[in-house]
Structures are given as structure tokens and as C-alpha cells.
XYZ file of C-alpha atoms in Angstrom:
724
model
C -100.772 0.492 29.257
C -102.467 1.945 32.230
C -105.783 1.764 30.490
C -105.225 -1.876 29.754
C -104.424 -2.339 33.381
C -107.619 -0.607 34.358
C -109.707 -2.740 32.023
C -108.460 -6.138 33.187
C -109.765 -7.927 36.289
C -112.694 -6.963 38.502
C -113.573 -3.480 39.669
C -111.811 -3.733 43.109
C -108.372 -4.653 41.788
C -107.167 -1.066 41.730
C -108.144 -0.587 45.400
C -106.817 -3.831 46.741
C -103.461 -3.727 44.897
C -102.391 -0.108 44.720
C -98.732 -1.122 45.006
C -99.035 -3.309 41.941
C -100.582 -0.447 39.994
C -97.829 1.895 41.181
C -95.188 -0.615 40.102
C -96.846 -1.052 36.679
C -97.129 2.666 36.144
C -93.766 3.659 37.665
C -93.145 6.121 40.435
C -94.384 9.662 40.058
C -91.049 10.946 41.365
C -89.288 9.298 38.371
C -91.696 10.605 35.765
C -90.099 13.343 33.665
C -93.324 15.282 33.581
C -93.374 15.658 37.343
C -89.668 16.008 38.102
C -89.893 19.797 37.995
C -92.299 19.739 40.950
C -89.594 18.229 43.170
C -87.099 21.064 42.659
C -86.395 23.488 45.479
C -87.609 27.001 44.741
C -90.405 25.772 42.414
C -92.205 28.760 40.776
C -95.852 28.019 39.884
C -96.339 30.991 37.584
C -93.097 30.374 35.682
C -93.883 26.654 35.231
C -97.416 27.384 34.021
C -96.223 29.956 31.504
C -93.518 27.605 30.186
C -95.898 24.675 29.750
C -98.571 26.714 28.014
C -96.057 28.347 25.692
C -93.947 25.356 24.759
C -96.452 22.452 24.589
C -98.849 21.606 21.868
C -101.233 20.010 24.332
C -104.154 22.043 25.496
C -104.508 23.416 28.978
C -107.343 21.004 29.708
C -105.169 18.055 28.728
C -102.323 19.382 30.831
C -104.733 19.708 33.744
C -105.854 16.120 33.274
C -102.256 14.898 33.288
C -101.565 16.802 36.488
C -104.716 15.367 38.055
C -103.628 11.873 37.084
C -100.225 12.607 38.636
C -101.927 13.666 41.859
C -103.961 10.469 41.882
C -100.840 8.390 41.280
C -99.051 10.262 44.074
C -101.941 9.565 46.458
C -101.836 5.901 45.504
C -98.121 5.739 46.165
C -98.583 7.454 49.519
C -101.365 5.091 50.472
C -99.234 2.118 49.438
C -96.279 3.462 51.433
C -98.468 3.985 54.476
C -99.908 0.489 54.269
C -96.515 -1.110 53.758
C -95.083 0.769 56.794
C -98.117 0.675 58.989
C -96.399 -0.989 61.967
C -93.427 1.319 61.768
C -95.676 4.374 61.628
C -97.733 3.178 64.583
C -94.536 2.509 66.509
C -93.306 6.007 65.706
C -96.663 7.473 66.698
C -96.492 5.679 70.043
C -92.968 6.949 70.524
C -94.120 10.468 69.707
C -96.934 10.157 72.216
C -94.502 8.898 74.841
C -92.120 11.672 73.928
C -94.923 14.203 74.179
C -95.915 12.857 77.598
C -92.304 12.943 78.783
C -91.945 16.409 77.378
C -95.008 17.515 79.289
C -93.490 16.048 82.471
C -90.247 17.832 81.763
C -92.107 21.061 81.104
C -93.975 20.633 84.375
C -90.731 19.915 86.221
C -89.069 22.914 84.614
C -92.003 25.094 85.611
C -91.822 23.739 89.165
C -88.087 24.346 89.187
C -88.597 27.869 87.918
C -91.192 28.499 90.607
C -88.836 27.093 93.235
C -86.010 29.245 91.902
C -88.252 32.308 91.962
C -89.352 31.476 95.520
C -85.787 30.871 96.670
C -84.684 34.053 94.959
C -87.436 35.948 96.740
C -86.381 34.391 100.059
C -82.638 34.858 99.510
C -82.637 38.399 98.158
C -83.564 39.910 101.511
C -80.935 38.111 103.599
C -78.370 38.630 100.837
C -78.962 42.345 100.877
C -78.714 42.340 104.682
C -75.482 40.333 104.580
C -74.106 42.641 101.920
C -75.043 45.679 103.982
C -73.665 44.189 107.189
C -70.473 43.131 105.418
C -69.975 46.667 104.210
C -70.705 47.951 107.697
C -68.296 45.434 109.243
C -65.596 46.346 106.729
C -66.024 50.014 107.550
C -66.002 49.265 111.287
C -62.781 47.280 110.952
C -61.210 50.094 108.988
C -62.363 52.617 111.594
C -61.118 50.497 114.496
C -57.773 50.007 112.800
C -57.496 53.744 112.186
C -58.480 54.531 115.788
C -55.958 52.012 117.082
C -53.174 53.676 115.129
C -54.381 57.137 116.179
C -54.409 56.118 119.862
C -50.971 54.551 119.502
C -49.742 57.717 117.779
C -51.135 59.925 120.544
C -49.624 57.739 123.285
C -46.234 57.838 121.636
C -46.534 61.596 121.180
C -47.471 62.003 124.849
C -44.422 59.982 125.920
C -42.293 62.057 123.563
C -43.603 65.254 125.172
C -42.673 63.907 128.582
C -39.192 63.077 127.344
C -38.685 66.451 125.702
C -40.001 68.246 128.804
C -37.342 66.632 130.990
C -34.361 68.735 132.063
C -31.382 68.774 129.742
C -29.305 66.622 132.063
C -31.901 63.840 132.382
C -33.125 63.799 128.769
C -32.866 60.278 127.351
C -32.080 60.932 123.691
C -32.132 57.231 122.801
C -35.658 56.791 124.159
C -36.841 59.985 122.445
C -35.325 58.783 119.159
C -37.024 55.414 119.560
C -40.350 57.165 120.138
C -39.828 59.263 117.007
C -39.054 56.127 115.017
C -42.176 54.398 116.360
C -44.296 57.440 115.482
C -42.894 57.417 111.965
C -43.673 53.692 111.681
C -47.279 54.290 112.747
C -47.670 57.030 110.154
C -46.311 54.763 107.401
C -48.605 51.860 108.302
C -51.856 53.837 107.967
C -52.658 57.111 106.236
C -53.405 59.558 109.066
C -53.376 62.673 106.916
C -57.071 63.446 107.490
C -57.035 63.117 111.296
C -56.967 66.531 112.956
C -55.558 65.403 116.323
C -52.622 63.818 114.517
C -52.126 66.830 112.265
C -52.031 69.079 115.334
C -49.007 67.176 116.649
C -46.959 67.266 113.447
C -45.332 70.589 114.237
C -44.231 69.395 117.680
C -42.968 66.082 116.260
C -40.963 67.892 113.596
C -39.454 70.241 116.187
C -38.665 67.335 118.530
C -37.049 65.380 115.712
C -34.896 68.354 114.784
C -33.905 68.946 118.413
C -33.042 65.278 119.056
C -31.004 65.126 115.875
C -29.082 68.294 116.767
C -28.392 67.089 120.310
C -27.235 63.702 119.012
C -24.904 65.343 116.504
C -23.459 67.563 119.232
C -23.002 64.570 121.546
C -21.329 62.600 118.771
C -18.893 65.421 117.993
C -18.161 65.894 121.685
C -17.529 62.177 122.113
C -15.207 62.089 119.132
C -13.268 65.096 120.381
C -12.954 63.699 123.925
C -12.410 60.117 122.665
C -15.231 58.884 124.915
C -16.585 55.561 123.729
C -19.619 55.871 125.995
C -20.673 59.205 124.500
C -20.022 58.037 120.950
C -21.970 54.820 121.565
C -24.905 56.715 123.094
C -24.994 59.144 120.180
C -24.814 56.335 117.625
C -27.629 54.561 119.492
C -29.763 57.678 118.994
C -29.077 57.690 115.254
C -29.760 53.944 115.120
C -33.154 54.502 116.752
C -33.825 57.264 114.217
C -32.933 54.861 111.355
C -30.225 57.315 110.334
C -27.127 55.467 111.539
C -25.622 54.918 108.080
C -26.258 58.504 107.043
C -24.795 59.990 110.230
C -21.688 57.791 110.146
C -21.126 58.608 106.487
C -21.530 62.329 107.144
C -19.162 62.223 110.135
C -16.541 60.290 108.186
C -16.808 62.763 105.320
C -16.295 65.646 107.730
C -13.203 64.108 109.346
C -11.787 63.078 105.978
C -12.211 66.642 104.783
C -10.508 67.992 107.940
C -7.715 65.453 107.556
C -7.204 66.464 103.937
C -6.959 70.129 104.882
C -4.525 69.358 107.703
C -2.329 67.232 105.460
C -2.322 69.898 102.765
C -1.386 72.547 105.309
C 1.335 70.329 106.785
C 3.049 69.662 103.476
C 2.679 73.211 102.127
C 6.214 74.385 101.120
C 5.557 78.041 101.980
C 4.455 77.255 105.525
C 7.383 74.858 106.016
C 9.849 77.586 104.941
C 8.252 80.173 107.246
C 8.322 77.746 110.183
C 12.027 76.951 109.601
C 12.954 80.656 109.476
C 11.032 81.343 112.700
C 12.737 78.434 114.470
C 16.213 79.673 113.412
C 15.488 83.217 114.631
C 14.248 82.170 118.074
C 16.917 79.553 118.885
C 19.211 82.063 120.605
C 16.510 83.282 123.016
C 15.254 79.821 123.961
C 17.294 79.289 127.180
C 16.257 82.635 128.625
C 12.595 82.072 127.787
C 12.744 78.578 129.237
C 14.100 79.896 132.521
C 11.333 82.503 132.818
C 8.587 80.105 131.845
C 9.625 77.321 134.187
C 10.056 79.566 137.215
C 13.446 78.113 138.035
C 14.966 74.686 137.908
C 12.419 71.921 138.273
C 9.489 74.301 137.820
C 7.861 72.370 135.006
C 8.384 69.110 136.846
C 6.754 70.591 139.947
C 3.534 71.212 138.049
C 3.177 67.600 136.993
C 4.722 65.705 139.900
C 4.484 66.947 143.506
C 7.649 67.102 145.559
C 8.075 65.078 148.738
C 7.566 68.185 150.826
C 4.341 69.007 149.080
C 3.112 65.456 149.623
C 3.944 65.688 153.296
C 2.126 68.974 153.565
C -0.932 67.519 151.821
C -0.933 64.514 154.122
C -1.112 66.820 157.107
C -4.123 68.755 155.850
C -7.036 66.425 156.779
C -6.233 66.315 160.499
C -5.810 70.083 160.525
C -9.256 70.708 159.031
C -12.042 71.027 161.569
C -15.494 69.636 160.727
C -16.870 73.132 160.102
C -14.209 73.735 157.465
C -14.649 70.318 155.882
C -17.815 71.373 154.090
C -16.031 74.436 152.719
C -13.203 72.241 151.471
C -15.684 69.874 149.859
C -17.528 72.796 148.285
C -14.254 74.033 146.851
C -13.674 70.628 145.251
C -17.261 70.287 143.982
C -16.247 70.588 140.290
C -13.932 67.601 140.686
C -16.584 65.772 142.685
C -19.260 66.374 140.032
C -16.897 65.296 137.280
C -16.055 62.073 139.098
C -19.724 61.276 139.824
C -20.624 62.009 136.196
C -17.887 59.662 134.992
C -19.052 57.045 137.492
C -22.637 57.350 136.280
C -21.452 57.172 132.673
C -19.567 53.929 133.311
C -22.478 52.285 135.083
C -25.034 53.543 132.568
C -22.889 52.246 129.738
C -22.791 48.819 131.393
C -26.562 48.918 131.968
C -27.334 49.878 128.363
C -24.988 47.199 127.076
C -26.824 44.530 129.082
C -30.352 45.949 128.878
C -30.739 47.920 125.634
C -34.395 48.618 126.358
C -35.827 47.240 123.139
C -37.738 44.134 122.136
C -34.566 42.317 121.205
C -33.173 39.182 122.790
C -32.555 39.293 126.514
C -29.003 39.745 127.823
C -26.889 36.713 128.488
C -25.828 35.785 132.043
C -22.339 37.071 131.225
C -23.745 40.502 130.286
C -25.699 40.684 133.524
C -22.658 39.719 135.552
C -20.581 42.417 133.807
C -23.202 45.005 134.701
C -23.224 43.822 138.336
C -19.409 43.811 138.445
C -19.224 47.460 137.315
C -21.648 48.531 140.070
C -19.770 46.496 142.674
C -16.491 48.039 141.625
C -17.811 51.583 141.891
C -19.352 50.928 145.308
C -16.263 49.190 146.695
C -14.041 52.136 145.769
C -15.914 54.351 148.229
C -16.248 51.658 150.876
C -13.978 53.403 153.393
C -15.559 56.870 153.363
C -19.203 57.285 154.491
C -19.913 60.513 152.633
C -18.348 59.325 149.386
C -20.158 55.987 149.774
C -23.470 57.824 150.019
C -22.687 59.795 146.841
C -21.660 56.685 144.893
C -24.700 54.827 146.198
C -26.950 57.659 145.024
C -25.269 57.543 141.611
C -25.715 53.760 141.529
C -29.373 54.338 142.292
C -29.660 56.469 139.174
C -28.112 53.672 137.130
C -30.577 51.213 138.695
C -33.446 53.493 137.705
C -32.175 53.428 134.129
C -31.968 49.626 134.357
C -35.556 49.402 135.627
C -36.817 51.631 132.799
C -34.930 49.620 130.184
C -36.225 46.338 131.600
C -39.775 47.652 131.492
C -39.396 48.328 127.779
C -37.946 44.855 127.220
C -40.788 43.028 128.985
C -43.410 41.243 126.897
C -46.995 42.477 127.129
C -50.401 41.341 125.965
C -52.967 38.653 126.693
C -50.408 35.860 126.213
C -49.021 36.542 129.691
C -52.346 35.467 131.239
C -52.783 32.358 129.077
C -52.030 29.527 131.520
C -51.627 26.250 129.627
C -49.827 22.957 129.869
C -46.572 24.623 128.804
C -45.114 28.105 129.082
C -45.508 30.311 125.998
C -42.730 32.544 124.556
C -44.020 35.755 126.179
C -44.154 34.123 129.615
C -40.717 32.547 129.147
C -39.267 35.961 128.211
C -40.663 37.703 131.291
C -39.613 34.842 133.575
C -36.037 35.110 132.297
C -36.109 38.921 132.584
C -37.425 38.710 136.151
C -34.655 36.255 137.046
C -32.036 38.679 135.745
C -33.534 41.633 137.619
C -33.721 39.746 140.892
C -30.111 38.605 140.384
C -29.044 42.274 140.200
C -31.225 43.062 143.217
C -29.910 40.116 145.257
C -26.278 40.880 144.430
C -26.510 44.542 145.477
C -28.437 43.686 148.641
C -25.732 41.219 149.613
C -23.107 43.966 149.132
C -24.837 46.544 151.364
C -23.708 45.041 154.725
C -20.071 45.522 153.674
C -20.583 49.215 152.872
C -20.915 52.158 155.269
C -24.335 52.661 156.782
C -24.871 55.815 154.708
C -25.021 53.790 151.483
C -28.140 51.776 152.344
C -30.639 54.708 152.499
C -29.309 56.070 149.211
C -29.840 52.719 147.475
C -33.093 51.706 149.180
C -35.465 53.562 146.869
C -33.750 52.361 143.702
C -33.610 48.760 144.929
C -37.326 48.930 145.741
C -37.983 50.253 142.239
C -35.987 47.391 140.739
C -37.874 44.898 142.910
C -41.231 46.385 141.875
C -40.248 46.202 138.215
C -39.359 42.530 138.571
C -42.703 41.871 140.291
C -44.604 43.870 137.666
C -43.052 41.811 134.883
C -44.447 38.509 136.182
C -47.482 39.639 138.210
C -49.927 38.935 135.312
C -48.783 35.317 135.344
C -49.408 34.877 139.082
C -52.729 36.736 138.921
C -53.997 34.518 136.123
C -52.921 31.371 137.986
C -54.584 32.572 141.199
C -57.829 33.347 139.370
C -57.931 29.811 137.944
C -57.267 28.304 141.388
C -59.957 30.447 143.048
C -62.427 29.479 140.335
C -61.819 25.795 141.069
C -61.912 26.289 144.859
C -65.352 27.859 144.518
C -66.602 24.373 143.618
C -66.555 23.573 147.343
C -70.109 24.966 147.470
C -71.445 22.791 144.638
C -69.685 19.725 146.094
C -71.245 20.408 149.504
C -74.738 20.786 148.007
C -74.336 17.574 146.007
C -73.283 15.693 149.139
C -76.238 17.106 151.085
C -78.686 16.034 148.369
C -77.131 12.561 148.236
C -77.466 12.166 151.997
C -81.054 13.451 152.146
C -82.156 11.311 149.189
C -81.691 7.929 150.862
C -82.098 6.219 154.196
C -79.892 7.340 157.025
C -77.913 4.079 157.276
C -77.338 3.803 153.556
C -76.503 7.495 153.302
C -74.038 7.261 156.146
C -72.390 4.278 154.515
C -72.103 6.070 151.220
C -70.826 9.197 152.915
C -68.287 7.282 154.900
C -67.027 5.689 151.721
C -66.795 8.991 149.890
C -64.808 10.597 152.707
C -62.018 8.186 151.932
C -61.490 10.036 148.656
C -60.538 13.640 148.015
C -63.096 15.875 146.298
C -62.651 16.203 142.560
C -62.124 19.970 142.684
C -59.286 19.578 145.199
C -57.679 17.037 142.882
C -57.886 19.559 140.035
C -56.373 22.302 142.201
C -53.540 20.032 143.352
C -52.779 18.994 139.762
C -52.779 22.622 138.623
C -50.445 23.706 141.453
C -48.061 20.881 140.535
C -48.195 21.939 136.873
C -47.574 25.569 137.811
C -44.529 24.531 139.806
C -43.034 22.258 137.134
C -43.736 24.412 134.065
C -43.504 27.955 135.439
C -41.870 28.338 138.864
C -39.050 25.930 138.024
C -37.927 28.246 135.199
C -36.983 31.049 137.592
C -33.319 31.347 138.548
C -33.190 30.568 141.386
C -36.588 28.846 141.901
C -38.724 30.294 144.718
C -37.515 29.153 148.100
C -37.670 30.614 151.615
C -33.902 30.126 151.869
C -33.230 32.535 148.968
C -35.165 35.818 149.313
C -36.431 37.075 145.964
C -39.464 38.687 144.413
C -40.602 35.302 143.081
C -40.372 33.782 146.548
C -42.495 36.598 147.957
C -45.089 36.103 145.211
C -45.153 32.344 145.783
C -45.585 32.940 149.529
C -48.460 35.361 148.942
C -50.036 32.902 146.529
C -49.821 30.048 149.058
C -51.351 32.207 151.813
C -54.144 33.353 149.526
C -55.040 29.797 148.481
C -55.305 28.537 152.068
C -57.205 31.537 153.426
C -59.532 31.605 150.400
C -60.462 27.967 150.907
C -60.988 28.443 154.669
C -63.191 31.481 153.991
C -65.509 29.541 151.687
C -65.442 26.377 153.795
C -66.677 28.518 156.705
C -69.658 29.647 154.611
C -70.895 26.085 153.967
C -74.256 25.183 155.480
C -75.674 22.796 156.448
C -72.543 20.940 157.499
C -73.006 17.336 158.558
C -70.486 15.151 160.327
C -69.604 13.512 157.024
C -69.243 16.941 155.475
C -66.777 17.926 158.208
C -64.758 14.785 157.575
C -64.731 15.541 153.862
C -63.545 19.113 154.516
C -60.755 17.824 156.755
C -59.685 15.370 154.053
C -59.755 18.053 151.338
C -57.877 20.509 153.532
C -55.108 17.986 154.190
C -54.723 17.374 150.447
C -54.683 21.124 149.737
C -52.031 21.688 152.432
C -49.905 18.945 150.931
C -50.098 20.492 147.444
C -49.356 24.010 148.688
C -46.530 22.971 150.981
C -44.900 20.727 148.383
C -45.125 22.863 145.270
C -45.506 26.497 146.409
C -44.123 27.274 149.860
C -43.401 25.283 153.044
C -46.319 25.508 155.452
C -44.123 26.030 158.507
C -42.739 29.193 156.841
C -46.160 30.756 156.164
C -46.830 31.855 159.747
C -50.359 33.063 160.487
C -52.173 31.473 157.474
C -50.815 28.055 158.454
C -52.089 28.532 162.010
C -55.497 29.620 160.686
C -55.819 26.445 158.618
C -54.911 24.172 161.522
C -57.235 26.021 163.899
C -60.160 25.873 161.451
C -59.769 22.131 160.919
C -59.812 21.600 164.678
C -62.790 23.945 165.121
C -64.903 21.766 162.823
C -65.044 19.050 165.476
C -65.232 21.221 168.647
C -68.537 21.192 170.464
C -70.379 24.496 170.593
C -70.280 24.659 174.384
C -66.480 24.387 174.375
C -65.754 27.049 171.766
C -65.584 30.081 174.070
C -62.821 28.539 176.139
C -60.922 27.049 173.229
C -57.417 28.365 172.483
C -58.224 27.956 168.776
C -59.878 31.382 168.787
C -56.480 33.001 169.271
C -55.344 31.783 165.833
C -58.652 32.154 163.980
C -59.938 35.479 162.619
C -63.264 36.176 164.362
C -65.144 36.438 161.049
C -64.070 32.886 160.077
C -65.260 31.410 163.378
C -68.562 33.313 163.281
C -69.305 32.372 159.661
C -68.687 28.716 160.512
C -71.085 28.870 163.479
C -73.907 29.761 161.096
C -73.657 26.175 159.820
C -74.780 25.021 163.297
C -77.923 27.158 163.204
C -81.254 26.170 161.636
C -81.846 27.179 157.990
C -84.320 29.865 159.065
C -81.404 31.908 160.429
C -79.843 33.725 157.506
C -76.126 34.286 157.187
C -74.846 37.800 156.320
C -74.446 37.072 152.608
C -77.847 35.368 152.475
C -79.496 38.403 154.079
C -77.813 40.667 151.514
C -78.736 38.432 148.556
C -75.088 37.847 147.647
C -73.634 34.666 146.238
C -70.561 33.194 147.975
C -68.297 34.567 145.241
C -69.827 38.040 145.530
C -69.546 37.948 149.314
C -65.898 36.905 148.991
C -65.220 39.956 146.825
C -66.998 42.075 149.446
C -64.740 40.671 152.167
C -61.659 41.449 150.048
C -62.615 45.114 149.850
C -63.792 45.585 153.465
C -62.115 45.403 156.829
C -62.571 42.820 159.575
C -64.654 45.354 161.533
C -67.099 45.606 158.616
C -67.354 41.810 158.490
C -68.060 41.647 162.233
C -70.747 44.316 161.913
C -72.467 42.288 159.180
C -72.380 39.189 161.430
C -73.699 41.205 164.368
C -76.622 42.404 162.251
C -77.414 38.846 161.223
C -77.363 37.736 164.885
C -79.762 40.504 165.887
C -82.184 39.484 163.140
C -81.860 35.808 164.121
C -82.860 36.369 167.742
C -86.482 35.933 168.610
C -88.765 34.885 165.789
C -86.356 32.739 163.789
C -85.214 30.753 166.813
C -88.741 30.384 168.161
C -89.880 29.042 164.801
C -87.132 26.433 165.041
C -88.340 25.323 168.448
C -85.529 27.025 170.355
C -82.879 25.163 168.383
C -79.651 27.151 167.985
C -80.064 29.433 171.004
C -76.807 28.229 172.506
C -75.000 28.835 169.228
C -76.416 32.372 169.041
C -75.245 33.036 172.585
C -71.701 31.934 171.683
C -71.753 34.099 168.558
C -73.035 37.090 170.544
C -70.206 36.727 173.062
C -67.649 36.462 170.284
C -68.986 39.597 168.582
C -68.992 41.592 171.813
C -65.487 40.448 172.665
C -64.014 41.342 169.253
C -65.856 44.573 168.402
């Protein structure tokens, strides 16, 4: 059939219509002779052997058939390609596009890899540094934390040594127990086993702990035997500080329960009851005779407990019969009773002090607790109000109780940087110390008011202790006042920058326009004075108003004294720096007078009345008047009586030409540095520095200025000679 197909038509029919030939001949894939070639795992050798062995056709004929199959397969492929030409071209274009995109992706990936390698090379170094520094920082933090605990441990140990070295009568077991508890807490927070300085103290700490525990146990037993609540409470406070309160109470209860059990068993023992009854029956006949001998006659026993009227009369006649020389002997004979009474008095007052001021970082005592403590001290002092010598002894004992109160209050005060953090509102640490200071000054004020009603011998005995209490109250709140004063001084230092800005503004324009601008600005207060006034008002409303009572000259207190010192310091500090200003124009003087009036108003309204300040108030008024006094009238002015000579002399430098250097300018000191120098040196040192500046100013400097300032130098020379 294929041959017939080949013989029909012209010679190009097979080339032009390969698909028709393929359709007439059938597909090679469907031919049974070629199906075996389409099987997976086709074995050429096995197929060849099978065909040659099982076919009757020769190998040449088989080869021809295979060749014809190859030709048919090529025709079918050619036909398939021609029929799908567009699709193949489309796929080829897509492959080319894909190849191009793939090349772009490969290029991008290579660029990304290069960038990653470059970034890795750039990051590895800093990463290693950060890793190393992080390790170093971690080790530093660990070391600092360890050193902090070691220092705290050593401080506590040092305080414990001081406590344990105190005499037996003045040893504060509660404080020593608290120190031991704090040391134990430090050791539990951080492992200090490898620190030699800590290990060297372990033996002492163990011995101190054993000694404190033994003394507390002895005090507790003594208090229980004498039924003294003060001693029992003090001993239990020691065990509470040692964190052994439950154990000690349980042990003590077990001991007394055991003793009670033995006593009850002995009391109900039938043998002992029988023996006691027999002894009582045998001695009943001899009882009257023994009673007569033991009592020493009728009423003998009663005479030992209750004195007879004759004895009372005899005792009442003794004091007038004793001469002063024998009085000391009589007092020496009664010293055991005197010491016992003073010890009981001290115990009562100390118990009241510890109840109100426990000496730990717990809540502060209530006003009722403070009043109870004050009432106990008043009661003890009033008892001895009629006898000078006894009043002095009780006052000395009260002083010891006040010392305990001051020590306890010092432990209760808040510490740290929060005390110096001045903000818009008071923080908890500041509020705690303000309340504690108010309570301490209430105790101080109450006892001071009682002194005039006591004998004169009581005041010297209480003076030292009252001063200690006053100093403790001041120490509690002094960081607050120091921080506030530093902020105020920092703002007042802006008087120099404000003066320079005003001088530049005046020199930058015409004289008429500058004077007009200056005159307008004088109507307003300088910005730094406004800030200082606002801060003083805030300090009064948020801090000083919390004291009970608030600072006032009518109520003497430590807070009033601090407020007075603060007001004096503010005024004198401003006058000192205002005197250093140069050059000082007429508008500048007006501005200073305006600022000074505003500062006086703020200080007098919110800190302390100006008429109660004394000398600083006179200095301020005299300096404001001196600003407008002519140089020729200064020597005869009464203002010099109220002004310190250094203030007047420093101000006169503002009337000299710029070529004449002031003392701080000659020394190369800034105004703030010169102010610190003045704080640490006397008035004589300040006058010597001014005198040296005057000597250097004479001659060349004045001649260079055309003789200007000679009259001012003459006035300054006279002032220096008159004050040195």
C-alpha cells in the first residue's frame, strides 16, 4: 500500500504532504513491530537476539524494516514540527525570555551574595567588639555588684564592732541584732564565700551573734522573773531583729510549761502532802513562842512595813539637822536607791522612745505616739521640779533618752539621691523626712518650753542632748535645702548673661533707640528673676508648707532657722554677683533695682520676712541705694555702715574703664569660681585682693584711659585703707 502511494502522483508529493503519508501508513508508535522500542528499560542486545532467533526474516530484511521505521518516525516528527510551528516558536521565545530573566536573577543573586559577603565582612568586626564589650560589661556589673555587697558587709561589720565594743551598760542589743540580721541578708543575696576580707570577719560575726543571743536570753529571763514589760519587750525586739522571735518564744514557753508541770506534780504528790501535814501538826504548839521571838514584841512585824508616827516625826526632823557637808555623805549612802530610781526612770523613757521611734525603716510614728513619748518625759521632769539636784539628775537621764531618740530617728530617715530631686511635687523620701523632722522639732520645742519651769540646774544637763536632737532634725532635711539653694544659685548666676545681653543690645543701635528700648525693658523683671521667684513660691507651697508647724519667725524651729539662712543666702548671693557686673549703665542700674525689688518680694513672702532678717536686709537696701550715689558722695555716705566693704569695692570697679581689671579678672576666674573663692576666704582676704587690683590699676591703666577713673580709684583706696 505504501508502494502504491509512492508510485502515484509526481515526485514531490512525499515531501509536500508528509502528514498525508503518515496518515496513510499509520503512526510508528502504533505499529506492533516498533512498540517494543517504546518500553522503559529497553535492552538492545536482548531484542536483537530475540528477533534473530524467532523470525524467519533475514537480518538484512529486519534492518531494512527498522530503517523504514526510522524514516517514518522522522516524517512524523517533521509533520509534528510543521503543524506546531507557531507554538514551538512561541515556546522558544518564552524560553529565551526565561533564560534572560534567569540571567538577571543570577546576576542579582550574585550581587546580593557579594553585598552579603561585604556586609558580613563589615559587621563581623563590630559584632566581635560588641560581644567582647558586652562580656566585659557583664563582668564589670557583676564585679561592681559584688564590691557593693562587700562594702556594705564591711560597713555593717564595722558598726557591729563599735556596738560590741561599747560598755555592757550602754550596749544596744536591738541595734546589734539588726546589724547581724542585715549582715546575714547581705550574705544571702550574693555569694561572698571567695572574698578573703569577708571570710576574715566570719569568726567575729559568729562570736557576736552568740554573745547577742546569750545576752538577749538572759535579759528575757530576767524580765520574766521580775515581770518587767520593758525588759521583756526589749529582749523580744532583739530576737525579732535576729529573725528568731518565733523560735525564742516557743523555747521560752516550753521551758515555763515544763517548770509548771514539775511544780504541779510536786504540789499534788501524796507523799509530800503527808509529810507537810505531819510537820505542820508537830510545830503547832511552838508557833506562839516562835512568833514572839521573830516579831521582836507586839507590833514588830507591822513596824517593819509601816513606820510609826514617832518614826515619821523623827524622819521629818532629819533634813534640817543635816549640815551641807553631811548631805553628800547621806546622798552617797542612798546611792543604790538613787541609781535604781534613775535606771527605772531611764527605762520608762527609753521604752516610750522605742515605742514611738523603733529605729527601722517602718512607718513613722503617729502624732499620738509622739505625744505619749513627750508626756512621759514631761512627767519624769516635773516630779523633780522642786529639788535642784534631783532635777539635774533627771534632766541628765532625759538627755540619755533624747540621745536614744536621735539615734533611732537617724535610722528611720530616708537616704539617697531622691532627697535632692527637687520637682513640681514632693517625692516619698522627701515627705518622710519632712514628717520626721516635724516630729523631732515638736519634741525639741516641747522640752524647751518646759525648761523655764524647772530649776536652773536642769537646763545645762539637757542642753547637749537638745542640741543633738536639733542637729538630727536639721541633718534629716538639710539635703533638701541644699539642693534647692543650688538650683536658686544656678539661676541667679544668669544675672551676668542678662547684663551682657543688655550691653550688646544697647551698643548695637543708636543711643536714642537703645535708650528707648532699655527704658521699655526696665519696666519688666528679668527672666531669671521670674524663674527664681516661681521656684521659691513652688518650694514654699510644695515643701515648706508640709512642715508642722510651717517655718515662721514667731515659732522657733530648725526649719525656721534653715529658711532664714536660705533667705539670707539668696539675697547676699545676688548682691555679691550684682556688684561684679561691669560695665553698668544707668539702664542696667534701673534693671538691677527692679530685679532686686522682685527678689525681695519673693523672699519676704515665701521664705522669711525681710524685717526679721537683720543685717542681710540692710545690705540689700544699702546696695540698691549705692547704685545711684555719685562717686564723689560715697565716702561720706551712711550706706557704707551697712554694706560689707568688699561689696562696695567690687561695685566701684563697674565705674572704672575696662582696662582696669577686677580681682577675679586678674586671677582668670569666672564669676562663679570667684564666688566659691569668697565663700572659703575671709573678708580680709577679699580686701587684700581688691587692694592688689587697685595697685595694678594705678598709673599705666588710668593713663591709657585718659585719666578717666582716677577719682574712683581714690575713693577705693580710701575705703581699703579705712577697712584694712
